[in-house]
mmCIF file with all atom_site columns, C-alpha atoms in Angstrom:
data_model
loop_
_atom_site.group_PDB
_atom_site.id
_atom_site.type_symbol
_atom_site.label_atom_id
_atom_site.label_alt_id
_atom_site.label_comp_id
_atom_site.label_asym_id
_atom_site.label_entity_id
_atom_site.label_seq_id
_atom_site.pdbx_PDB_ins_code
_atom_site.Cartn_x
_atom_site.Cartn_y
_atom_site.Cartn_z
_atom_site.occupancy
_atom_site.B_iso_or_equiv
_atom_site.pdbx_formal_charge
_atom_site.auth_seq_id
_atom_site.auth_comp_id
_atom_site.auth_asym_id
_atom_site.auth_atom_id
_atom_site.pdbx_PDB_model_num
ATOM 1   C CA . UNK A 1 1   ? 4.924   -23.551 -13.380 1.00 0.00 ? 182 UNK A CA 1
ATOM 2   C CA . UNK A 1 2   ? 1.834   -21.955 -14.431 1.00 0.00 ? 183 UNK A CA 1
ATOM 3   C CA . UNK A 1 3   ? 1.334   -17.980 -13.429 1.00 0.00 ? 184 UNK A CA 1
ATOM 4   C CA . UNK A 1 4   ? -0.910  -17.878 -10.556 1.00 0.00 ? 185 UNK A CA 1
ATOM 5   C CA . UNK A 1 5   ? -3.876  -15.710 -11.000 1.00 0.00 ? 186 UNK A CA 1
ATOM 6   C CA . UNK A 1 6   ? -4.381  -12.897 -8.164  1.00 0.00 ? 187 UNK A CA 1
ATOM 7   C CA . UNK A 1 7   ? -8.004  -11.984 -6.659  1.00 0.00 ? 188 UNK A CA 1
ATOM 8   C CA . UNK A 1 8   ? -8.625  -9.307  -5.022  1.00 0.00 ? 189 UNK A CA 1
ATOM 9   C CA . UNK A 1 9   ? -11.447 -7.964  -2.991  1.00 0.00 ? 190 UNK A CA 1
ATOM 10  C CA . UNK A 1 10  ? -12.434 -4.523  -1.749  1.00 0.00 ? 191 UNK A CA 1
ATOM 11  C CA . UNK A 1 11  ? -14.480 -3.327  1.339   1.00 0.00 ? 192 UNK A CA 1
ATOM 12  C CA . UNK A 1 12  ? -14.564 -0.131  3.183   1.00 0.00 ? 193 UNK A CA 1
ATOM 13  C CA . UNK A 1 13  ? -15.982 -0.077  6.765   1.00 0.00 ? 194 UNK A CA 1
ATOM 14  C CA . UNK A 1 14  ? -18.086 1.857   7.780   1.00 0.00 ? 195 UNK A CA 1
ATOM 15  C CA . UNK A 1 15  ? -19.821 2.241   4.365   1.00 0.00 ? 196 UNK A CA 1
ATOM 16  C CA . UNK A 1 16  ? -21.363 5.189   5.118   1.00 0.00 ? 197 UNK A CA 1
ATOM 17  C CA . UNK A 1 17  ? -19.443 8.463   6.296   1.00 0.00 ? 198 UNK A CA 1
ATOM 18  C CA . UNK A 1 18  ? -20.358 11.399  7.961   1.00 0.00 ? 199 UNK A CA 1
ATOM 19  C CA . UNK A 1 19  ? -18.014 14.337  8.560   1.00 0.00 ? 200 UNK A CA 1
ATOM 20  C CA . UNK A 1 20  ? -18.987 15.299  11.904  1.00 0.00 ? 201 UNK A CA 1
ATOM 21  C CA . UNK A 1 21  ? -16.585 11.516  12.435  1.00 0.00 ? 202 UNK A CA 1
ATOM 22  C CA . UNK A 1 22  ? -12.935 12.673  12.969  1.00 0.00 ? 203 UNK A CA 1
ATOM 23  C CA . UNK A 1 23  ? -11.385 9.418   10.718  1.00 0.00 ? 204 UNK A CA 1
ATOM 24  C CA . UNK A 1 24  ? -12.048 8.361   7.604   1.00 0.00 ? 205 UNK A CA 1
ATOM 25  C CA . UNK A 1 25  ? -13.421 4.742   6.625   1.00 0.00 ? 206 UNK A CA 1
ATOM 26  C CA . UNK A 1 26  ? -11.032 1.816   6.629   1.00 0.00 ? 207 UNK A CA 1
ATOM 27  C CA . UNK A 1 27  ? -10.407 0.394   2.852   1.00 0.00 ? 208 UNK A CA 1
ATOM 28  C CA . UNK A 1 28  ? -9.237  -2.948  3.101   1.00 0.00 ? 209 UNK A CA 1
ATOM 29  C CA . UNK A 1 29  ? -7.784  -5.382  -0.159  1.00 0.00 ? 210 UNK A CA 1
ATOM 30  C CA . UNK A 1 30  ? -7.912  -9.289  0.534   1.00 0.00 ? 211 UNK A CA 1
ATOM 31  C CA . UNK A 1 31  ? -5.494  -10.782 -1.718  1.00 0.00 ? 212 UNK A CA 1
ATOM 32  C CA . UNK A 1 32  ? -5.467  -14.638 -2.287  1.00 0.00 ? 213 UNK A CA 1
ATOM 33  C CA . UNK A 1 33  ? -3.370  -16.464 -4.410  1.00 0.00 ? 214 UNK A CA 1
ATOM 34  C CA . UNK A 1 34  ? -4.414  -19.972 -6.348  1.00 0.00 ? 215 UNK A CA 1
ATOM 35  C CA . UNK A 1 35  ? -0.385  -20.671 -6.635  1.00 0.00 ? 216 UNK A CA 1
ATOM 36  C CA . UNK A 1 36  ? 1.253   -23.850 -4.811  1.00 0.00 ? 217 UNK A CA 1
ATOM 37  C CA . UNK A 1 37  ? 3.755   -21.608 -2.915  1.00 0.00 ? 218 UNK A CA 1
ATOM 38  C CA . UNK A 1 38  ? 4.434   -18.212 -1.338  1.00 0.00 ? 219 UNK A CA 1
ATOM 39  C CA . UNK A 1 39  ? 5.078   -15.241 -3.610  1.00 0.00 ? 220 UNK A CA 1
ATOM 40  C CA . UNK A 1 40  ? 5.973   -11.851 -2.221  1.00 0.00 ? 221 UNK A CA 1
ATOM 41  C CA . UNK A 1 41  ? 5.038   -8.419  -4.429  1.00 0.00 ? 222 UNK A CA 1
ATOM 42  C CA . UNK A 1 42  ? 7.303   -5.241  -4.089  1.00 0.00 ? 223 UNK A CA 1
ATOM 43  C CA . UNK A 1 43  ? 4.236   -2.508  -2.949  1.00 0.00 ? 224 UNK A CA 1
ATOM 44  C CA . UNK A 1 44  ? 6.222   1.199   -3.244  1.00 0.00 ? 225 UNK A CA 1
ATOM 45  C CA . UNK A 1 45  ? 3.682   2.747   -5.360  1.00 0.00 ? 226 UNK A CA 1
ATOM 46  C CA . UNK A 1 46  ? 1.158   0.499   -5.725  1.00 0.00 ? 227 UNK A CA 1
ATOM 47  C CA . UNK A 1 47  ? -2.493  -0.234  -5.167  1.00 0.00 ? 228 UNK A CA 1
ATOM 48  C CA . UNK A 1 48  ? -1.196  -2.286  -1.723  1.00 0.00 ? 229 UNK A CA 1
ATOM 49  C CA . UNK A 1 49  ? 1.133   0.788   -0.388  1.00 0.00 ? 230 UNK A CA 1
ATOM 50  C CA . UNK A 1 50  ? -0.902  2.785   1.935   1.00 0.00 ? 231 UNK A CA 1
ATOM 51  C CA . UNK A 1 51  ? 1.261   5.848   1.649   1.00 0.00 ? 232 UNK A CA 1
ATOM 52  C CA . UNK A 1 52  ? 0.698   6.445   -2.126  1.00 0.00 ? 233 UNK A CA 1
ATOM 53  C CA . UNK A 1 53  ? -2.231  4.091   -3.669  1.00 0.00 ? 234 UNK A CA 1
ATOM 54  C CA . UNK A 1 54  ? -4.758  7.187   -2.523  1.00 0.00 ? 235 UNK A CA 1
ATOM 55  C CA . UNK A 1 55  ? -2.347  9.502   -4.480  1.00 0.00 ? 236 UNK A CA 1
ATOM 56  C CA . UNK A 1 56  ? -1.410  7.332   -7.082  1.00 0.00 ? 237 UNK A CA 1
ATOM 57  C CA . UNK A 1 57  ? -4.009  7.038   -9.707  1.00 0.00 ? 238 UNK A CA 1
ATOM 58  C CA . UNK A 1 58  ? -4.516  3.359   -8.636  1.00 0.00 ? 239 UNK A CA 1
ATOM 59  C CA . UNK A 1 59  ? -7.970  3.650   -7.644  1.00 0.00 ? 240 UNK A CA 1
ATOM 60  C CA . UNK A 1 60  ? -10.917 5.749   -9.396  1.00 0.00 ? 241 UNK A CA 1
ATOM 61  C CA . UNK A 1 61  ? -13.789 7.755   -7.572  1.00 0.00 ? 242 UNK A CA 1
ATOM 62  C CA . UNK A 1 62  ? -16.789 7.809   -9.337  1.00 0.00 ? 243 UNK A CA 1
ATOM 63  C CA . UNK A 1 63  ? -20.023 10.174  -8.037  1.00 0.00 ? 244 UNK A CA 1
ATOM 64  C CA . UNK A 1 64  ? -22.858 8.233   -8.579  1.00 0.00 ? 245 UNK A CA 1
ATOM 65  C CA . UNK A 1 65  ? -25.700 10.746  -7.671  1.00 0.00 ? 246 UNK A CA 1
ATOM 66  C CA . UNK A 1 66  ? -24.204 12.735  -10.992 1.00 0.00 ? 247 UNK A CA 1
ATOM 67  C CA . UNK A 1 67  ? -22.433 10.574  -12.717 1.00 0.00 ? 248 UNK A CA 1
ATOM 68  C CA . UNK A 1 68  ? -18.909 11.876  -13.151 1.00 0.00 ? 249 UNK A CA 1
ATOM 69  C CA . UNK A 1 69  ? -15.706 10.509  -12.441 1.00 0.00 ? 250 UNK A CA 1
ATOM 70  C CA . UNK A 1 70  ? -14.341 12.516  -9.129  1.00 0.00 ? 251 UNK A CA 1
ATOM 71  C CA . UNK A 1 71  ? -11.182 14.384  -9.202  1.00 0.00 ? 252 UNK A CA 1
ATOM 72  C CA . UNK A 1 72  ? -8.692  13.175  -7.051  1.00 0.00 ? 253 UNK A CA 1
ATOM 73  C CA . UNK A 1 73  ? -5.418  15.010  -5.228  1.00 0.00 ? 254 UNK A CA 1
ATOM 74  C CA . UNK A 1 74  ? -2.459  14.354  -7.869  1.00 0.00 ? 255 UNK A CA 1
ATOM 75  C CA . UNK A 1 75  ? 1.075   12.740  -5.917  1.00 0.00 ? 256 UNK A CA 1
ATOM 76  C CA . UNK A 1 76  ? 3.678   14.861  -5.620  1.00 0.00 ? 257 UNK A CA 1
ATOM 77  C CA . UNK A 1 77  ? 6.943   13.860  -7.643  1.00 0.00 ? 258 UNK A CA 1
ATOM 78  C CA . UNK A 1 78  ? 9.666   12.775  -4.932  1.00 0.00 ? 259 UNK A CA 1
ATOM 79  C CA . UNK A 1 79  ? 13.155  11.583  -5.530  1.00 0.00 ? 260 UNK A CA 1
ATOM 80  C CA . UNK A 1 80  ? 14.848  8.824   -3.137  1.00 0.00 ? 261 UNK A CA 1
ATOM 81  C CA . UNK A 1 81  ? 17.533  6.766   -3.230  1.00 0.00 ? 262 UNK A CA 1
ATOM 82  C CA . UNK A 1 82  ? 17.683  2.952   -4.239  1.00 0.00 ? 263 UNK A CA 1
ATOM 83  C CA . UNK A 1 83  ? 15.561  0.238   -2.805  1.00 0.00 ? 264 UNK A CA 1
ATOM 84  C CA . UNK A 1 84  ? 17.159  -1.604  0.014   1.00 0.00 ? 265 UNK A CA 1
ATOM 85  C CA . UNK A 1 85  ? 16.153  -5.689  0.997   1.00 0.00 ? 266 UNK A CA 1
ATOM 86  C CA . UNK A 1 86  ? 17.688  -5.473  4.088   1.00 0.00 ? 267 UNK A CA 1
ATOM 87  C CA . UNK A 1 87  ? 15.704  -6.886  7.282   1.00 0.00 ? 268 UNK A CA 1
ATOM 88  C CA . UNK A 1 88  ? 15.104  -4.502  10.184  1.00 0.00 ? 269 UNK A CA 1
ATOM 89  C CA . UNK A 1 89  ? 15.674  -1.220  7.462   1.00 0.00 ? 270 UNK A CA 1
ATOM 90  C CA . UNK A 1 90  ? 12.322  0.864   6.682   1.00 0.00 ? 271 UNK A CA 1
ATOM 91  C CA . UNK A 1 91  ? 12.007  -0.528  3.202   1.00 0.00 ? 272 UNK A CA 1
ATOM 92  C CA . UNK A 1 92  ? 11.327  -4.000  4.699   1.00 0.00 ? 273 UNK A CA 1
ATOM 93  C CA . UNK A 1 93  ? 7.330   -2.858  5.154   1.00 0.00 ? 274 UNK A CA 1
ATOM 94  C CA . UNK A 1 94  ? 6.987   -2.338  1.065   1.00 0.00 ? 275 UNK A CA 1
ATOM 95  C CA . UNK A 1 95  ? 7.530   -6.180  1.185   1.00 0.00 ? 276 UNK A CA 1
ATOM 96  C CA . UNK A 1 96  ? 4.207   -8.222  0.787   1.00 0.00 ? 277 UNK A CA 1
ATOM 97  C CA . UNK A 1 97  ? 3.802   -11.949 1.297   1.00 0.00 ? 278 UNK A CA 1
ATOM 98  C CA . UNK A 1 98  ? 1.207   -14.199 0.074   1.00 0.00 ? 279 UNK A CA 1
ATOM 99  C CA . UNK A 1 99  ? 0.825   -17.490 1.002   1.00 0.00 ? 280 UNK A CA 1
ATOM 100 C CA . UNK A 1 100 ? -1.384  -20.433 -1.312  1.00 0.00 ? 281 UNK A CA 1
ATOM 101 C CA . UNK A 1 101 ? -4.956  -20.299 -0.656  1.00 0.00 ? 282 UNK A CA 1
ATOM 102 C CA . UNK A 1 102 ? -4.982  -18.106 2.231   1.00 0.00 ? 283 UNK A CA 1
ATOM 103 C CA . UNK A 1 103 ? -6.172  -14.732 2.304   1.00 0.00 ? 284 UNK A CA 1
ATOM 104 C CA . UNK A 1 104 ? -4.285  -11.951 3.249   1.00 0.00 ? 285 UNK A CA 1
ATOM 105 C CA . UNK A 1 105 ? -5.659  -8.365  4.134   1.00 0.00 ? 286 UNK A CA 1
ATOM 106 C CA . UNK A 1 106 ? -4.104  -5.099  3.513   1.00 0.00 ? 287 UNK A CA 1
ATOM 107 C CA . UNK A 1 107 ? -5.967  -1.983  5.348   1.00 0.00 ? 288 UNK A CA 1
ATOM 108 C CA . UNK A 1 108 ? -5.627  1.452   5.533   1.00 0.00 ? 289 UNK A CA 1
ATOM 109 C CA . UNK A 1 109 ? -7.738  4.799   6.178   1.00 0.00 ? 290 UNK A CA 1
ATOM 110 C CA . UNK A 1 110 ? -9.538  5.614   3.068   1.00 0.00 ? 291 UNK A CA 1
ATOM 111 C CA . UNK A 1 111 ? -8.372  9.645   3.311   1.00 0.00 ? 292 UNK A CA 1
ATOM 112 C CA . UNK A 1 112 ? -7.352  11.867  6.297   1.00 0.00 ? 293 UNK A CA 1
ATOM 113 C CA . UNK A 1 113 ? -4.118  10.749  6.204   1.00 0.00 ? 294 UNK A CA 1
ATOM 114 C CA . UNK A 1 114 ? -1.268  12.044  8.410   1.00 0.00 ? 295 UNK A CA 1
ATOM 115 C CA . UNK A 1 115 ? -4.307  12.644  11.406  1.00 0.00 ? 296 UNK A CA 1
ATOM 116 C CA . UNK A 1 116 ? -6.168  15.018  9.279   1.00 0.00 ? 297 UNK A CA 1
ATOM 117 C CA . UNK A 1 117 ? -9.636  14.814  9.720   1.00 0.00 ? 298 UNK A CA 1
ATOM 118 C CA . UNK A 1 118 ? -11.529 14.644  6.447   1.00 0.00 ? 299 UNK A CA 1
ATOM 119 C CA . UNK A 1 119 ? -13.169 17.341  5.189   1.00 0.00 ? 300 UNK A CA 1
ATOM 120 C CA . UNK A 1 120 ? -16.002 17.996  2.473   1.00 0.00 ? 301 UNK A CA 1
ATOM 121 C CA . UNK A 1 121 ? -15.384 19.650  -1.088  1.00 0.00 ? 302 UNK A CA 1
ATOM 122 C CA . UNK A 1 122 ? -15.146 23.323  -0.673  1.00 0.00 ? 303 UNK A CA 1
ATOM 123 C CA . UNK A 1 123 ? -13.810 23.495  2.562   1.00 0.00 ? 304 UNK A CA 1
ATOM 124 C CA . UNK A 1 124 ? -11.028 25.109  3.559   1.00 0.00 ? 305 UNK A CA 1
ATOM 125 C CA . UNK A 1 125 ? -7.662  23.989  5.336   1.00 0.00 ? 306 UNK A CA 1
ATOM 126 C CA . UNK A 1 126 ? -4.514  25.920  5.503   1.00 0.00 ? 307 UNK A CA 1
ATOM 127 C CA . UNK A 1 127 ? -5.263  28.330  3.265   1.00 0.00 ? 308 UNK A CA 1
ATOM 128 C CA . UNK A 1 128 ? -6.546  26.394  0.601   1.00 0.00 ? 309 UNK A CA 1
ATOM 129 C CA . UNK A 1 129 ? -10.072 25.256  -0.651  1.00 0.00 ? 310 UNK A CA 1
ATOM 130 C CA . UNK A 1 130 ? -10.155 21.564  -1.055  1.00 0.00 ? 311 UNK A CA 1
ATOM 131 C CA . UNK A 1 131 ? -11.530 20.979  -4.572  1.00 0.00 ? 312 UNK A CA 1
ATOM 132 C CA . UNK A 1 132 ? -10.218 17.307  -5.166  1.00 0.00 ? 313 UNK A CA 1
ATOM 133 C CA . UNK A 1 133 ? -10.468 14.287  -2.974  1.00 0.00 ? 314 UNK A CA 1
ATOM 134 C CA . UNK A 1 134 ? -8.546  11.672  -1.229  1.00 0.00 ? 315 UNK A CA 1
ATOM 135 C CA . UNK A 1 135 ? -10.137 8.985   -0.434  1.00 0.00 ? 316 UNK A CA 1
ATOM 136 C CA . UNK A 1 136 ? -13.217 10.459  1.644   1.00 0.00 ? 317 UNK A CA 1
ATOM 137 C CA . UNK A 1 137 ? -11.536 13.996  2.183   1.00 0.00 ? 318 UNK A CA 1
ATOM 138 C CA . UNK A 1 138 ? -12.748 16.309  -0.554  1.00 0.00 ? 319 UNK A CA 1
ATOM 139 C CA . UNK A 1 139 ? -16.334 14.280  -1.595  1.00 0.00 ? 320 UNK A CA 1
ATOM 140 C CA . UNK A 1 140 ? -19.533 16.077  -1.282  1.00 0.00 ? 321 UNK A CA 1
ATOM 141 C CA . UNK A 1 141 ? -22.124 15.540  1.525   1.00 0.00 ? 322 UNK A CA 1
ATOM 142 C CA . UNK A 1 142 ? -25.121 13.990  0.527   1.00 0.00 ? 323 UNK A CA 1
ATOM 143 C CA . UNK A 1 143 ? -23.753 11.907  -2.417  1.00 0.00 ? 324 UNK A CA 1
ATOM 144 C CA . UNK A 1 144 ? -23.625 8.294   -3.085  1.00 0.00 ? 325 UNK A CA 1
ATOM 145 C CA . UNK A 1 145 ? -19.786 6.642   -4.569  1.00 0.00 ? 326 UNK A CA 1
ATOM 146 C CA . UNK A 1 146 ? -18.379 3.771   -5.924  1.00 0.00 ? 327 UNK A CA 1
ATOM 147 C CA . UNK A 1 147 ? -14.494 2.679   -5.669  1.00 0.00 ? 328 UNK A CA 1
ATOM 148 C CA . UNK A 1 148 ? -12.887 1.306   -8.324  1.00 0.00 ? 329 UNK A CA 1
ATOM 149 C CA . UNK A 1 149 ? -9.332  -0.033  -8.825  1.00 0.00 ? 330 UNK A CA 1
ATOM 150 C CA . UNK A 1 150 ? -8.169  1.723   -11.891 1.00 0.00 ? 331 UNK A CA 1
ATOM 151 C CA . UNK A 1 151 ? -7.912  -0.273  -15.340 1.00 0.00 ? 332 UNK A CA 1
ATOM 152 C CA . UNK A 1 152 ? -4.196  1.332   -15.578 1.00 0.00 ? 333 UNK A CA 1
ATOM 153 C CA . UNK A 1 153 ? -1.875  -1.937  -16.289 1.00 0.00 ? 334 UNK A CA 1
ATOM 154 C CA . UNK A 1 154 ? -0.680  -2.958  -12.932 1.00 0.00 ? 335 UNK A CA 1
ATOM 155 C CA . UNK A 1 155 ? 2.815   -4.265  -12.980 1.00 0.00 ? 336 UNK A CA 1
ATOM 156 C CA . UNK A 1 156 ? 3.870   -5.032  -9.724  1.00 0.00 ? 337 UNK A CA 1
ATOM 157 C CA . UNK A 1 157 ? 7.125   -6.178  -8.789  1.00 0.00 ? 338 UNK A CA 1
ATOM 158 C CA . UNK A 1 158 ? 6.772   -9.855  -7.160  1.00 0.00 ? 339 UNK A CA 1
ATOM 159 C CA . UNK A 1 159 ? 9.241   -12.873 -6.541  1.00 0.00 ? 340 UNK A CA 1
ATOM 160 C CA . UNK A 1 160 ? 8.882   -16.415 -5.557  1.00 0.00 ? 341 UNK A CA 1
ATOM 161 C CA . UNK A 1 161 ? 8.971   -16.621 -2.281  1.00 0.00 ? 342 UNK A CA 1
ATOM 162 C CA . UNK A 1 162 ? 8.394   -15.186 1.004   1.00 0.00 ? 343 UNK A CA 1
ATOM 163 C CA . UNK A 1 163 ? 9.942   -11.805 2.366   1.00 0.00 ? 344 UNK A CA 1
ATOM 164 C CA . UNK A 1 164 ? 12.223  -13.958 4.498   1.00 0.00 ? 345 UNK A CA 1
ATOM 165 C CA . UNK A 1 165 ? 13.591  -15.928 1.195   1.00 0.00 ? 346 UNK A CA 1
ATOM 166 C CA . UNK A 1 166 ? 13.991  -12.033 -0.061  1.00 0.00 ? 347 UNK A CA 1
ATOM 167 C CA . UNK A 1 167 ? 15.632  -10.192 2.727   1.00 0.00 ? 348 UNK A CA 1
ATOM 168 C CA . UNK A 1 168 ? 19.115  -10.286 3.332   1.00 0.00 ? 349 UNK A CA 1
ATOM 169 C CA . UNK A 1 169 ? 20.789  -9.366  6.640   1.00 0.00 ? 350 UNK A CA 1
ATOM 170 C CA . UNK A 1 170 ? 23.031  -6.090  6.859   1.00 0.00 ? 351 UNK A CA 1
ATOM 171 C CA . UNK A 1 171 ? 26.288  -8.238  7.584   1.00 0.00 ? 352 UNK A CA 1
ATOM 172 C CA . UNK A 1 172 ? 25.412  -9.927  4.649   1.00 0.00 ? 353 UNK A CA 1
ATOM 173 C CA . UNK A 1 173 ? 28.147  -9.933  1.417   1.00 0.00 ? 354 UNK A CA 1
ATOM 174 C CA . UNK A 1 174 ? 26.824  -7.869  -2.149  1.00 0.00 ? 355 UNK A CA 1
ATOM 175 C CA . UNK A 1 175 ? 24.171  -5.426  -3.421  1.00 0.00 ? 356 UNK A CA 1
ATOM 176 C CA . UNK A 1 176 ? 21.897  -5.946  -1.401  1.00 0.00 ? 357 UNK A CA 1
ATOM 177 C CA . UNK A 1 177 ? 19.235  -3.369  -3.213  1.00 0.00 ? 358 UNK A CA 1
ATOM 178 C CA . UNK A 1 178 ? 15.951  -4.416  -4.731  1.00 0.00 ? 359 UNK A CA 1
ATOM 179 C CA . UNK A 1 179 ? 17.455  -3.700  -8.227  1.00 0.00 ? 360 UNK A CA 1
ATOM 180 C CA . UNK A 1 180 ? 20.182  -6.444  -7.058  1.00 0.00 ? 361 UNK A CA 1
ATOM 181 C CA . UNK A 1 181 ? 17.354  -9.228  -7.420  1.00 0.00 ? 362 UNK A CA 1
ATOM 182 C CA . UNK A 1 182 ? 15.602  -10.060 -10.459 1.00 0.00 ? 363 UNK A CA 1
ATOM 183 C CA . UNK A 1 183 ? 11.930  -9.813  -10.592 1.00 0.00 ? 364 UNK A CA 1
ATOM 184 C CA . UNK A 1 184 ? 9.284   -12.950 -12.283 1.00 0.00 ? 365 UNK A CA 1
ATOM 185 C CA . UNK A 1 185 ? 9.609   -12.593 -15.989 1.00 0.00 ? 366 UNK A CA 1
ATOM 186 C CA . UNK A 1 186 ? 6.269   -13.600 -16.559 1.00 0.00 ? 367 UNK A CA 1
ATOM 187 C CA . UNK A 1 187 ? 3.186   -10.689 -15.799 1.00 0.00 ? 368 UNK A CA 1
ATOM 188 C CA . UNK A 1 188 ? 0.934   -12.445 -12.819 1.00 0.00 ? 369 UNK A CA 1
ATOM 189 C CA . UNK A 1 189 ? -3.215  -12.919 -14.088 1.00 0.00 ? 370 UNK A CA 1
ATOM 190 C CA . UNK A 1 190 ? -5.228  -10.664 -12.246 1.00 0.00 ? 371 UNK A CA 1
ATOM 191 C CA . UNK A 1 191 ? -8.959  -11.514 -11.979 1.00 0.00 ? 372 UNK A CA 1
ATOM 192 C CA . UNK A 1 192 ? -11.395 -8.740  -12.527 1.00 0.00 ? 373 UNK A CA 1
ATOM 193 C CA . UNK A 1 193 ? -12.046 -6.532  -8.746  1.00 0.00 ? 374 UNK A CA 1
ATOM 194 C CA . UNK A 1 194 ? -15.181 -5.803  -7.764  1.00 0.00 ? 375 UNK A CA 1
ATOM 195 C CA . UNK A 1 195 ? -15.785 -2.137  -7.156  1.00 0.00 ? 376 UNK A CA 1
ATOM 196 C CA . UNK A 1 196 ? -17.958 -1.206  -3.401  1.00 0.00 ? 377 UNK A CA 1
ATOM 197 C CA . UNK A 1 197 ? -20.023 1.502   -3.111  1.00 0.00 ? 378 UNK A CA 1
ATOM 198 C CA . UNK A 1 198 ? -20.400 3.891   -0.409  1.00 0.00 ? 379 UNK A CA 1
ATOM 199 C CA . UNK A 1 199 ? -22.245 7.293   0.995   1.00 0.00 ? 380 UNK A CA 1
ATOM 200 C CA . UNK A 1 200 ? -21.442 10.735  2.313   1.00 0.00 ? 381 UNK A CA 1
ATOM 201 C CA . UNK A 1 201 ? -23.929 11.954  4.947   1.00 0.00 ? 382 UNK A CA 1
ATOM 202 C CA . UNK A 1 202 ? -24.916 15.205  5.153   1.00 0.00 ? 383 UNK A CA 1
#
């Protein structure tokens, strides 16, 4: 079977943002397959994980009123145990299902994460002057951006299959850890993403 090629498109909504707004813009990722059947990516860490993409070097800021790439708030280094595929445990949400032909949305808020409300570069919360950004939280007032999905290889882990061909029920027999199952040998085709641009009011 030939290796399906991946598109995927961005949008953030509103497209403009103004700090005196308590949340951040929604980013959202459509991803459509042109394969003949399901395949299901592993997202820890990855552009598609909400938690980390932001944090993760998976996406690149770029200040378009000057011209420089934007500085953005490094991930902290965490250790955790193995993987688990088992349904109903917390792991189960890192897995991502995508069907032939029909387009599937990831979303998440594009900075202020854990109910922070974002602030502008220079600010300061808890003792500390914000001098990088994530997502919205850290840009400067008055400037126009564009988003970018870093040219960093990007390696996900993905299977054949849907999450439910994946998963394996606690009562279940074996290792039942994602290192237990095998990814695709062969690297999926991604086709080239679009970047979107947006503004910071004043």
């Amino acid at each position: 079977m030939a290796v399906p090629e991946i598109s995927i498109k961005l949008s953030l909504s509103p497209a403009t943002h103004d700090f005196s707004n308590p949340t951040a813009p929604e980013l959202c990722l459509t991803v459509t397959s042109n394969a003949d059947k399901p395949l299901t990516f592993f997202t820890w860490g990855t552009l598609f994980d909400p938690r980390l993409s932001l944090r993760g070097g998976c996406f690149v800021i770029t200040d378009l009123t000057t011209g420089f790439e934007v500085e953005q708030t490094p991930r902290l280094c965490t250790k955790r145990g193995a993987f688990k595929r088992i349904r109903g445990c917390d792991d189960e949400k890192h897995f991502l299902t995508i069907k032939p032909g029909l387009p599937t949305t990831v979303s998440f808020s594009f900075g202020g994460a854990n109910g922070l409300r974002p602030v502008p570069r220079g600010s300061e919360r808890n003792g500390r002057v914000i001098d990088t950004a994530k997502g919205v939280d850290g840009l400067r007032p008055g400037h126009r951006y564009r988003l970018d999905v870093a040219e960093k290889p990007f390696r996900p882990w993905w299977h054949w299959g849907s999450k439910g061909d994946i998963l394996v029920n606690r009562k279940d027999v074996g290792n039942r850890t994602l290192d237990s199952l095998e990814p695709e040998k062969a690297s999926l085709k991604f086709a080239p993403v679009d970047g979107v641009e947006f503004c910071v009011e004043k």
